[in-house]
Coordinates of C-alpha atoms and ligand atoms in Angstrom, one line a residue:
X13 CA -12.4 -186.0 -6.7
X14 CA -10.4 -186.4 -3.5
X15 CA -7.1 -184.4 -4.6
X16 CA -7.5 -180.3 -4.4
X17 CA -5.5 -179.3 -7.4
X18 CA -3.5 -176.0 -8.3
X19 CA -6.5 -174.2 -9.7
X20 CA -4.2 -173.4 -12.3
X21 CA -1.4 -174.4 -15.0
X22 CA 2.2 -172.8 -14.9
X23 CA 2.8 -171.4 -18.8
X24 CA 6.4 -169.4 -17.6
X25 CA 8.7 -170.7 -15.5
X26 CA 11.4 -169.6 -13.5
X27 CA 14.3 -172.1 -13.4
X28 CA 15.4 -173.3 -9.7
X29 CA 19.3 -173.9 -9.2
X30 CA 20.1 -177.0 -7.3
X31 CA 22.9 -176.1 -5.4
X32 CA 24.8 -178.5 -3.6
X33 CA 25.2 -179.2 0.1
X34 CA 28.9 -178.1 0.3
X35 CA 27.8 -174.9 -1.6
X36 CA 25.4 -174.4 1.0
X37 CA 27.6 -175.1 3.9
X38 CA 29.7 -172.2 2.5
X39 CA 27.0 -169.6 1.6
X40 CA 25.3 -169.8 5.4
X41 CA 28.9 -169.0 6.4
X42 CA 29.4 -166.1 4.3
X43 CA 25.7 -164.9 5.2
X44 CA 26.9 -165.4 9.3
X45 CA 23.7 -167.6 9.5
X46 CA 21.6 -165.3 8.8
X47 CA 18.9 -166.4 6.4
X48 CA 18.3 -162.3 5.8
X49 CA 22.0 -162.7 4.4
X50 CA 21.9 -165.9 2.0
X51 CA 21.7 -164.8 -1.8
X52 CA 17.9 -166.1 -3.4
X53 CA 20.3 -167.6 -6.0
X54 CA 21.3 -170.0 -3.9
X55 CA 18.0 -170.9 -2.0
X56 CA 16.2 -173.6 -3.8
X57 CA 12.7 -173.4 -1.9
X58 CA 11.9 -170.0 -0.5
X59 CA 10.0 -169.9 2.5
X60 CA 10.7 -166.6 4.3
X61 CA 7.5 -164.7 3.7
X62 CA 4.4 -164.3 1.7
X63 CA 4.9 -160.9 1.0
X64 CA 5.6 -159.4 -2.3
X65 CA 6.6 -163.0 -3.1
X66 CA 3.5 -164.4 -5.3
X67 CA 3.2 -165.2 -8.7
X68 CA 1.1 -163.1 -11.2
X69 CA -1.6 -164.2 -13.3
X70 CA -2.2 -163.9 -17.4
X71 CA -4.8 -161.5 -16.5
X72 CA -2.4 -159.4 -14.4
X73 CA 0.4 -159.4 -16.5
X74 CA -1.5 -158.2 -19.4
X75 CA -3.0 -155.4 -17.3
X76 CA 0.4 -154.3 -16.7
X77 CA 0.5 -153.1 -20.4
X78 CA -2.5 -150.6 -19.8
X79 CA -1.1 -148.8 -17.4
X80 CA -1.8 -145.0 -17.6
X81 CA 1.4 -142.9 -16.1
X82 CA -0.1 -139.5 -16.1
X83 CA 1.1 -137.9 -12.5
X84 CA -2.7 -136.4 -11.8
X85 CA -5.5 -138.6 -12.8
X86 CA -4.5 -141.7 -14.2
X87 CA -7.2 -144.0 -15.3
X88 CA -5.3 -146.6 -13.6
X89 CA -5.6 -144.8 -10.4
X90 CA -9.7 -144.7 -11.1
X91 CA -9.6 -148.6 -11.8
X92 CA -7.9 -149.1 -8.5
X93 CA -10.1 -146.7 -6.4
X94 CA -13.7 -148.7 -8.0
X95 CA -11.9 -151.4 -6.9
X96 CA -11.1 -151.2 -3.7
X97 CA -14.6 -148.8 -3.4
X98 CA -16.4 -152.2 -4.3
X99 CA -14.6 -154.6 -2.3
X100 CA -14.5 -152.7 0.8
X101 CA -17.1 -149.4 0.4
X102 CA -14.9 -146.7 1.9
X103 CA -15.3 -144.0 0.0
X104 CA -12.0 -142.3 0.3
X105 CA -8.7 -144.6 -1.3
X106 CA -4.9 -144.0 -1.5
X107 CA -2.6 -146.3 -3.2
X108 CA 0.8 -146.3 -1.2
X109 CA 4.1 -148.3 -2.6
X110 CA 4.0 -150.3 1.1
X111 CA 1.5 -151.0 3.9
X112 CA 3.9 -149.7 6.4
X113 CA 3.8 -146.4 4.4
X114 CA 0.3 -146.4 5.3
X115 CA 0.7 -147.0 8.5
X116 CA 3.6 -144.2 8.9
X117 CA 0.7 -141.5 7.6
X118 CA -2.1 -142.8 9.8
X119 CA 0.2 -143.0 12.8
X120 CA 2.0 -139.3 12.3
X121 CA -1.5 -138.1 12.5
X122 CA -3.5 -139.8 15.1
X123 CA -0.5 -141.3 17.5
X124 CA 1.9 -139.1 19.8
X125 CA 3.3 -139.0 22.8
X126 CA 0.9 -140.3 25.8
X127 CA -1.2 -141.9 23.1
X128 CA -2.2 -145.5 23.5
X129 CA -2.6 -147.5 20.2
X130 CA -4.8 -151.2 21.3
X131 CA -4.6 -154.1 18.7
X132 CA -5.0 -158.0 18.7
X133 CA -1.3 -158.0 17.8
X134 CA 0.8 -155.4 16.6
X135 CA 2.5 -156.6 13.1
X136 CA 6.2 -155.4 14.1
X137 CA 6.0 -152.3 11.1
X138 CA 3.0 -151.3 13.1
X139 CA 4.3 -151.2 16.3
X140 CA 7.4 -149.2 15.2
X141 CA 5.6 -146.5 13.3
X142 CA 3.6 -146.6 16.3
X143 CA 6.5 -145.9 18.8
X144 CA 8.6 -144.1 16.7
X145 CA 5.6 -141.4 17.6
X146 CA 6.2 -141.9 20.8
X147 CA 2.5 -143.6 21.5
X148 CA 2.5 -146.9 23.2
X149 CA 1.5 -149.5 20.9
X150 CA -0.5 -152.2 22.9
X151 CA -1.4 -156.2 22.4
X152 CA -4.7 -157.7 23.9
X153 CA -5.0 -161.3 22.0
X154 CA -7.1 -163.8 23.9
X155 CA -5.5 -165.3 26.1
X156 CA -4.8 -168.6 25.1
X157 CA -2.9 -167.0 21.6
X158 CA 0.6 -168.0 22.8
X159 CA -0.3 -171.5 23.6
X160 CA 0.9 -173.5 20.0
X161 CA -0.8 -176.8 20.6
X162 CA -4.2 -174.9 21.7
X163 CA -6.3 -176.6 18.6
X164 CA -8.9 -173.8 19.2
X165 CA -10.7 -171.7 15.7
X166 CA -10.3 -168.2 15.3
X167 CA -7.0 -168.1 17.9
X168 CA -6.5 -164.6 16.3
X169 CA -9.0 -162.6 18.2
X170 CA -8.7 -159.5 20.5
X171 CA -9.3 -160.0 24.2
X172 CA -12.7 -157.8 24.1
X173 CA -12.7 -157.7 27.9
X174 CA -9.5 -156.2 28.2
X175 CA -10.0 -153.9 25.4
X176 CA -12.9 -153.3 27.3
X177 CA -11.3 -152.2 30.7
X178 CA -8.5 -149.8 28.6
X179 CA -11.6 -148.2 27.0
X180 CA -13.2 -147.4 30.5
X181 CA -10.2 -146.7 32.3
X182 CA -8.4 -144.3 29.6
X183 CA -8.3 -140.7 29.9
X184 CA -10.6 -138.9 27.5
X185 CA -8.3 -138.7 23.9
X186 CA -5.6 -141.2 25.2
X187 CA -6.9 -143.7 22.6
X188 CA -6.7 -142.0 19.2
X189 CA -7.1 -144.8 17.2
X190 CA -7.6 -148.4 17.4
X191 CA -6.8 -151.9 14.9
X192 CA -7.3 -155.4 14.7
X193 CA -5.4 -157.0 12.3
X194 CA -7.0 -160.1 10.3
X195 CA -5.3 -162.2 10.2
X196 CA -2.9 -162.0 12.8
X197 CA 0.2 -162.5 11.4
X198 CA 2.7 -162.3 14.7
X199 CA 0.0 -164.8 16.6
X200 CA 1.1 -167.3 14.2
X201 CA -1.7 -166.3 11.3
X202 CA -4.6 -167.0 13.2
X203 CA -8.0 -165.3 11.9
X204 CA -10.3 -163.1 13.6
X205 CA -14.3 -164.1 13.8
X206 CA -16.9 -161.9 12.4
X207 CA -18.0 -161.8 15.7
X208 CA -14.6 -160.6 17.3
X209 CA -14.7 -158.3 14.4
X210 CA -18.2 -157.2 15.5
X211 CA -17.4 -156.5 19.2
X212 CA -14.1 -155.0 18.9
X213 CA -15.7 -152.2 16.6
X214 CA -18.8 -151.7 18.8
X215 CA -16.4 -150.8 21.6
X216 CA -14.0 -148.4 19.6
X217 CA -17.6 -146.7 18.2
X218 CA -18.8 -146.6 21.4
X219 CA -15.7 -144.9 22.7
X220 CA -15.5 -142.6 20.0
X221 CA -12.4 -144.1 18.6
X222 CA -11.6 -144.6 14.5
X223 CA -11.3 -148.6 14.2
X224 CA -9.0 -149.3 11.7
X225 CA -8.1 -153.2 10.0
X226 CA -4.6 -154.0 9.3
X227 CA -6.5 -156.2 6.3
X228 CA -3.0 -157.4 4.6
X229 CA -4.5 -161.1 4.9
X230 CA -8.6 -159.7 4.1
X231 CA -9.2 -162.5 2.1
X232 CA -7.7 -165.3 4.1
X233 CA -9.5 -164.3 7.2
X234 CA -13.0 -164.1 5.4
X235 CA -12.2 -167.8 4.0
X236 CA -11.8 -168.9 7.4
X237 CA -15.1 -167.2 8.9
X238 CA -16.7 -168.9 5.8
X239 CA -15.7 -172.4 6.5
X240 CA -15.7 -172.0 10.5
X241 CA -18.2 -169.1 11.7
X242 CA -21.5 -171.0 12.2
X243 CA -24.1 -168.8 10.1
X244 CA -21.4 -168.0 7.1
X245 CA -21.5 -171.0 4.9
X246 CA -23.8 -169.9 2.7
X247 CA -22.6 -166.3 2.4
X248 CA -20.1 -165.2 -0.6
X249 CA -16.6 -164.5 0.1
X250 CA -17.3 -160.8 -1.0
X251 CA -20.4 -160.3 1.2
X252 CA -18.5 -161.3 4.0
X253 CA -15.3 -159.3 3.2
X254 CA -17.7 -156.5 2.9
X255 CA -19.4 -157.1 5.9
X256 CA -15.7 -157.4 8.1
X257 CA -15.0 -153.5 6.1
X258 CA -18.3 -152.1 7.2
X259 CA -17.4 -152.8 10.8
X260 CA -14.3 -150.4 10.9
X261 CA -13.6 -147.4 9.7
X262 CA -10.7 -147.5 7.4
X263 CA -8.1 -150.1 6.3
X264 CA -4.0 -150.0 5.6
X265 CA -3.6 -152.6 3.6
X266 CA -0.1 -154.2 2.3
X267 CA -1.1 -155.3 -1.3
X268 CA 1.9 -157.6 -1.4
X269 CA -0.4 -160.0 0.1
X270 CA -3.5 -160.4 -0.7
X271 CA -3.6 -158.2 -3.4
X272 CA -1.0 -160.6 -5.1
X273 CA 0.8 -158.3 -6.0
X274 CA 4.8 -158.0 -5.8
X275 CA 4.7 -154.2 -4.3
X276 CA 1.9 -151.8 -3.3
X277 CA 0.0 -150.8 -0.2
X278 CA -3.3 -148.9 0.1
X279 CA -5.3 -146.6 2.6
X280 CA -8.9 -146.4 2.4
X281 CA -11.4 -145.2 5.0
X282 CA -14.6 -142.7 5.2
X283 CA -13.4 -139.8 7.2
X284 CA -13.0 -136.7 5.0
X285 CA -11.7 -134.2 7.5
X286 CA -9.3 -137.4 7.9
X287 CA -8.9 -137.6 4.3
X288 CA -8.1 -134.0 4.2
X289 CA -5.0 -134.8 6.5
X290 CA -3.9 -137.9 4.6
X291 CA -4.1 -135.9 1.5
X292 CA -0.7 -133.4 2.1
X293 CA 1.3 -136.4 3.8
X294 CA 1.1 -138.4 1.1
X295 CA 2.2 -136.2 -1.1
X296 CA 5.2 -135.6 1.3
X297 CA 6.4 -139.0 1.0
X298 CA 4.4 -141.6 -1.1
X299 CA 3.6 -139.3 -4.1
X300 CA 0.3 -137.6 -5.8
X301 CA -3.0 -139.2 -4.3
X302 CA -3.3 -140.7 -7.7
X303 CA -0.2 -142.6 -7.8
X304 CA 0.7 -142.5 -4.3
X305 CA 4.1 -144.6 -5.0
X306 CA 2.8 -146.8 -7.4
X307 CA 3.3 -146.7 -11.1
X308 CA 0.1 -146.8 -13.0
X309 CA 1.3 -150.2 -14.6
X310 CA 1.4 -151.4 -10.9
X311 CA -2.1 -150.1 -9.8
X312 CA -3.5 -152.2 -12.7
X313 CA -2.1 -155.1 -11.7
X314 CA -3.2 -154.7 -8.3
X315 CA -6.9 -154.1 -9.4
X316 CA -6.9 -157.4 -11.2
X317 CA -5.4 -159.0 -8.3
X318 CA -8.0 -157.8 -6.0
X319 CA -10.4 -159.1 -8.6
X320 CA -8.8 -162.9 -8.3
X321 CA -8.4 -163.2 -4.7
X322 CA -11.7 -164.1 -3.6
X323 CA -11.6 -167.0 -5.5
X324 CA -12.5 -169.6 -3.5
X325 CA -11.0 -172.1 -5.6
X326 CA -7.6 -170.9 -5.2
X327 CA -8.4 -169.8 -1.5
X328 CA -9.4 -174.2 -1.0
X329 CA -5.9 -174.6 -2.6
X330 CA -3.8 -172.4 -0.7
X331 CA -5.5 -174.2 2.7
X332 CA -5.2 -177.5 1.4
X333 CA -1.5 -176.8 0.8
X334 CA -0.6 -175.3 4.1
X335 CA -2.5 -178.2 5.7
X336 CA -0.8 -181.1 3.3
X337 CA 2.8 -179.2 4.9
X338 CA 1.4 -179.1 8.3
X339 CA 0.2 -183.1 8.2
X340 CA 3.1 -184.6 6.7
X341 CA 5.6 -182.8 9.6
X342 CA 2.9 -183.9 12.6
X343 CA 3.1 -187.1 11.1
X344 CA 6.9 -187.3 11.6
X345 CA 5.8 -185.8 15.5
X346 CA 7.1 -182.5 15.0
X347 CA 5.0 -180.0 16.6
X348 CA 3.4 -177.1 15.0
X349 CA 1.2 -174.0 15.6
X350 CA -2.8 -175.6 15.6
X351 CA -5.0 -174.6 14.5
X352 CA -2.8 -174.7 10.7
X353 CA -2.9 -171.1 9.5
X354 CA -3.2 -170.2 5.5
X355 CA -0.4 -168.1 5.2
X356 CA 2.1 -170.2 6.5
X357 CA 3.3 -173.5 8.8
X358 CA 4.8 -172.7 12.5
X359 CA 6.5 -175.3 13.7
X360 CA 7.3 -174.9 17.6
X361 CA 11.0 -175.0 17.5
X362 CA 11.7 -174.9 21.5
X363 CA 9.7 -178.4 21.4
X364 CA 11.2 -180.0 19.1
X365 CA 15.1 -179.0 20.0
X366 CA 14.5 -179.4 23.6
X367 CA 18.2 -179.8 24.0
X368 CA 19.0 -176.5 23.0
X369 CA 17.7 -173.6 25.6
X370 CA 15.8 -170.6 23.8
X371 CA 19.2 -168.1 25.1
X372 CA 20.8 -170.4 21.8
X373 CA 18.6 -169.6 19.7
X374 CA 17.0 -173.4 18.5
X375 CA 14.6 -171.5 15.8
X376 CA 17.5 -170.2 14.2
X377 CA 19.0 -173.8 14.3
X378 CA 16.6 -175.1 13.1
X379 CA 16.4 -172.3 9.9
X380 CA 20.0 -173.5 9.7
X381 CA 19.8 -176.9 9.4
X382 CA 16.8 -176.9 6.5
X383 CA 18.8 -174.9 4.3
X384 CA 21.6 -177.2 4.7
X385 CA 19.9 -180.3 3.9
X386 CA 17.7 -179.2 1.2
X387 CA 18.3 -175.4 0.5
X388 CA 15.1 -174.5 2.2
X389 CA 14.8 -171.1 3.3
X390 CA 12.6 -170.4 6.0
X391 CA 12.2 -167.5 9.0
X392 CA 13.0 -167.7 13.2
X393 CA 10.3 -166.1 14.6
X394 CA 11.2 -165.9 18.5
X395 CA 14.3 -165.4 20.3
X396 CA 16.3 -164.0 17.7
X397 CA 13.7 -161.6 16.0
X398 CA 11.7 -160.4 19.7
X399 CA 14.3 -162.0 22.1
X400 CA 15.9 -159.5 24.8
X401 CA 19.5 -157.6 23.2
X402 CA 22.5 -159.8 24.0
X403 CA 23.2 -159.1 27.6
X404 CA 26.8 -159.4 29.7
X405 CA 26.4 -163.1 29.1
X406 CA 27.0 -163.1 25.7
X407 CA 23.2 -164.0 25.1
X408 CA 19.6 -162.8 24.5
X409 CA 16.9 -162.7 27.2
X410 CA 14.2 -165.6 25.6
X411 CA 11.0 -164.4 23.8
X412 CA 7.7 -165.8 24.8
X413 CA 8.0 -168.6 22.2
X414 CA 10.7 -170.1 19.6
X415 CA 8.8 -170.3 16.1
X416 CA 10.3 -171.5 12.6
X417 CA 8.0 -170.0 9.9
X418 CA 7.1 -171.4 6.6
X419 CA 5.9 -168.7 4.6
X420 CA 4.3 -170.2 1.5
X421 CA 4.0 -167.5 -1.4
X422 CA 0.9 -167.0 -3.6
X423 CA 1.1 -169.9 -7.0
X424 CA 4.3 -170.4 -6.6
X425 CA 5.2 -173.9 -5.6
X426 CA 3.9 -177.3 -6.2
X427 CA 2.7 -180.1 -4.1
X428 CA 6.1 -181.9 -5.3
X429 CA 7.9 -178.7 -3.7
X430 CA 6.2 -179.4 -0.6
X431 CA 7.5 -183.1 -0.2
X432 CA 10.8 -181.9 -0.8
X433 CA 10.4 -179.4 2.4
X434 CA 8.9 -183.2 3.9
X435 CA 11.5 -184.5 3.2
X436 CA 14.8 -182.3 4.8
X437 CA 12.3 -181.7 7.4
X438 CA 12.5 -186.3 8.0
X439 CA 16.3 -186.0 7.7
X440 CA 16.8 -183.4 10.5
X441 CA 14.4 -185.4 12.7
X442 CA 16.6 -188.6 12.6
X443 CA 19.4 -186.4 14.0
X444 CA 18.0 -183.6 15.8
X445 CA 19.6 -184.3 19.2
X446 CA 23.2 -183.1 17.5
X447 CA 21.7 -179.8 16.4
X448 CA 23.7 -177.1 17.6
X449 CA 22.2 -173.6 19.1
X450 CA 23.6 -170.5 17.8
X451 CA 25.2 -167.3 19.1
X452 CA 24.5 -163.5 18.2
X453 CA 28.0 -162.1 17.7
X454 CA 27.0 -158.9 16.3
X455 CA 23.6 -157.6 16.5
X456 CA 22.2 -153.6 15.4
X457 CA 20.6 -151.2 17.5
X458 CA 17.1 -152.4 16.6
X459 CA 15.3 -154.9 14.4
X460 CA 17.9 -157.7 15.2
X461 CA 16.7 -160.2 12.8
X462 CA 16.9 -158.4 9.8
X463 CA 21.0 -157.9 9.9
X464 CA 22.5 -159.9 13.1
X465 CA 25.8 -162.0 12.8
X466 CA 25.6 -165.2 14.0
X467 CA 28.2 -168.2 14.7
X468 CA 27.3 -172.5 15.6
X469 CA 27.5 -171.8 19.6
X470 CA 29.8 -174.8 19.8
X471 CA 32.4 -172.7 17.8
X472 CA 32.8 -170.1 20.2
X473 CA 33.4 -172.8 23.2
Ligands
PLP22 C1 -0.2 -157.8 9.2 C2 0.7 -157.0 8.5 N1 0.7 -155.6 8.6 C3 1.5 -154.8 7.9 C4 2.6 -155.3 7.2 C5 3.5 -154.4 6.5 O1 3.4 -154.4 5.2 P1 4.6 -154.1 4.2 O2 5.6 -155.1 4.3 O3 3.9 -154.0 2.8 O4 5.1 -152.7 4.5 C6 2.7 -156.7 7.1 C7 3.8 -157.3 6.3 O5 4.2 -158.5 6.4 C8 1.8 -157.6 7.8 O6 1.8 -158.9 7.7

C-alpha cells in the first residue's frame, strides 16, 4: 500500500468552529496580533506547539480511572517509576507537573554564578532557569545548524570540537553540568546521532561532568537514528532509546511531548547523593516525590503513554504527515527548514517575504496572514520571540533567522486538515508581495513573544 494511514480511528470528537474571515479580521485586532492573544475558540487549525496539545488514546483514558491519590506511595506513582525505570534504566525517578520544573531543580543545584552550562541548543525554559542562576547558559550546534536549506541528517548535533575546547580550557568546576537536547527543538527540530550522542557524553565523562538529555522529543530522535544512522535499521525503537539513556546520566523530560500526555514532566537519573538533593526541592515546589505535581490519575496516563510512543507505526505516521505538509508548500516554492523535522514544518519566512526586512517582523506577517485566510494558527520563531528589544528606532535588532513554525500536535488532525493549511498557505503566495511587516508597540521586560502588542507597520506611517 502506498498511503501511510492514521494508525488509528477517531471514536470522540471535538467539534471545530468555522469562523469567518471578517470574524477573524476582528479577533487578531483585539489580540494586537498576537497569536499568544487569539482565543482557541476562534482558531480553526492549531498549529502553535506540540506541547500538551495531543490527543489521548482509549487505553489512556481508561487509565485515568485507576488512578491512586494517596499523597505517599501511590501505586500510580510505582507504575510511573517501572516505567520510566524500563524505558530509560535510571534508577532514581521524579514526576514533576512541567519539564521546566525539572529543570528549575537541577539548575538551583548544579548552576550558579560563574558556572557555565554547554548544550546543542538551549530550549528557551532552559536557558532562563539557567540564567536566572546566574550561570551562563551556552550553545555549540554544528555549524551549519542555522543554514535552513542545508539538506544535511542529524542537523541537531553538538559541535564536539568546541565542546571540546570549553572542556580543556574551563577552570576546574566551571562546568557543573552539561545537556544535549534530542531533538533540538530551537534548531528547527533536528535530531541528534547516536554517535553525537556517544561523543558528547564521552567528553562530559571524561571531564567529570553529569551529562544530562533534555529528552522531551526521546522518541522522535530515536526514529530518526533508526531510519538514518547507518548500523540502526535493524535495532528496536526501545533498544535504541535505551542505548541514547545509557549514554547520559539523567534526563528532564517534559511529558507533554512524547509522553502524550496533556501536562507532566519527569526527572530521572542515577546519582543518589544527587537524588538526595532533588529529594527536599521537590518537595518545596512540585510536591511529595511520589506525586511530585501530578495527580495520580495523570501519572497513569502518562505511563500508558510512554507505553504507546515507541510505536513505530504511529512514529511512520507522524513523519509522513510532517513530510506530506512540508512537500505540498515546496511544491508551491516556499522554502522551508531541510532536512523536514517530525515535530513540526519551518518555513523560512525572511525568504519568502523578501520585501519585508527582518526589523518588521515578516514571521509574524506571515503568522498573520494564515489565520486570516484560513484561521490557522501557527508560531514566529525569530525576530519577534529572540530579536533585539525595540530600540530608539521604534524597532527590534533582527535575530539570526525569521522562522514560522508549524507545530503539529500528537493524533490530532487529519490529512484533509493538512490540505486546508495547503491551501491558505497557495492563497497567500499569489499575493505575498502586498504583505505588510509589523511593529512592536508594546513589548514586556522579558519573553517578548509570549505578551507583545503589535500593530500592520503600514498603520503607524
Ligand atoms: C526541548 C524542550 N525542553 C524543555 C521544554 C519545557 O517543557 P515544558 O513546557 O513542559 O515546561 C520544552 C517545551 O517545549 C522543550 O521543547
Amino acid at each position: 500500500m502506498r498511503t501511510i494511514i492514521e494508525p488509528f480511528r477517531i471514536r470522540c470528537v471535538e467539534p471545530l468552529r468555522l469562523s469567518t474571515r471578517q470574524e477573524r479580521e476582528q479577533a487578531l485586532r483585539d489580540a494586537h496580533y498576537n497569536m499568544f492573544g487569539l482565543r482557541a475558540r476562534d482558531v480553526i487549525i492549531d498549529l502553535l506547539t506540540d506541547s500538551g496539545t495531543g490527543a489521548m488514546s482509549t487505553l489512556q483514558w481508561a487509565a485515568l480511572m485507576k488512578g491512586d491519590e494517596s499523597y505517599a506511595g501511590s501505586d500510580s506513582y510505582y507504575e510511573l517509576r517501572d516505567v520510566v525505570r524500563d524505558l530509560t534504566g535510571y534508577e532514581h525517578v521524579f514526576p514533576v507537573h512541567q519539564g521546566r520544573a525539572a529543570e528549575r531543580i537541577i539548575a538551583s543545584i548544579l548552576a550558579g554564578p560563574g558556572k557555565i552550562i554547554p548544550n546543542n541548543t538551549h530550549f528557551d525554559t532552559t536557558r532562563a532557569n539557567i540564567e536566572y542562576t546566574g550561570a551562563k547558559a551556552l550553545d555549540l550546534p554544528v555549524a551549519r545548524a542555522h543554514e535552513p536549506a542545508a539538506d544535511l541528517p542529524f542537523k541537531g548535533n553538538m559541535e564536539v570540537e568546541k565542546l571540546c575546547e570549553l572542556l580543556d580550557g574551563a577552570a576546574p568546576g566551571s562546568v557543573p553540568l552539561g545537556l544535549l537536547t534530542i531533538t533540538n527543538n530551537s534548531c528547527g527540530g533536528q535530531p541528534v546521532s547516536m554517535s553525537n550522542i556517544r561523543a558528547v557524553s564521552e567528553l562530559y565523562r571524561s571531564a567529570g561532568v553529569p551529562f544530562f538529555l533534555d529528552a522531551a522529543r526521546f522518541a522522535e530522535n530515536a526514529y530518526f537514528i533508526k531510519l538514518e544512522e547507518p548500523g540502526y535499521q535493524d535495532r528496536s525503537l526501545a533498544e535504541i532509546v535505551r542505548e541514547m539513556f545509557s549514554l547520559a546520566d539523567g534526563c528532564m523530560i517534559s511529558a507533554k511531548k512524547d509522553g502524550l500526555v496533556n501536562m507532566g514532566g519527569l526527572l530521572a537519573l542515577n546519582d543518589d547523593a544527587l537524588a538526595e538533593k532533588v529529594r527536599p526541592l521537590l518537595i518545596l515546589t512540585e510536591g511529595f516525590p511520589t506525586y511530585g505535581g501530578l495527580a495520580g490519575r495523570d501519572m497513569e496516563a502518562l505511563a500508558q503513554g510512554l507505553r504507546e510512543i515507541l510505536d513505530e507505526n504511529y512514529l511512520q505516521y507522524r513523519l509522513a504527515s510532517a513530510r506530506y505538509l512540508s512537500s505540498a508548500l515546496e511544491g508551491m516554492g516556499i522554502p522551508t527548514v531541510r532536512p523536514c523535522a517530525i515535530h513540526a514544518v519551518y518555513v523560512d519566512a525572511r525568504s519568502f517575504l523578501p520585501h519585508i526586512r527582518p526589523e518588521l517582523l515578516p514571521g509574524q506577517s506571515l503568522c498573520c496572514e494564515l489565520y486570516r485566510v484560513g484561521g490557522i494558527r501557527t508560531v514566529e520563531i525569530g525576530t519577534l520571540m529572540f530579536g533585539g528589544r525595540v530600540g530608539q528606532s521604534g524597532l527590534p535588532t533582527a535575530a539570526a533567522l525569521d522562522l514560522v513554525r508549524l507545530t503539529l500536535p500528537r493524533r490530532v488532525y487529519t490529512q484533509s486538515h493538512f490540505d486546508w493549511v495547503s491551501e491558505a498557505f497557495e492563497e497567500v503566495v499569489d499575493r505575498r508581495d502586498s504583505l505588510p511587516g509589523y511593529k512592536i508597540v508594546q513589548e514586556p521586560p522579558f519573553l517578548r513573544a509570549f505578551t507583545a502588542q503589535l500593530e500592520p507597520a503600514e498603520e503607524l506611517e
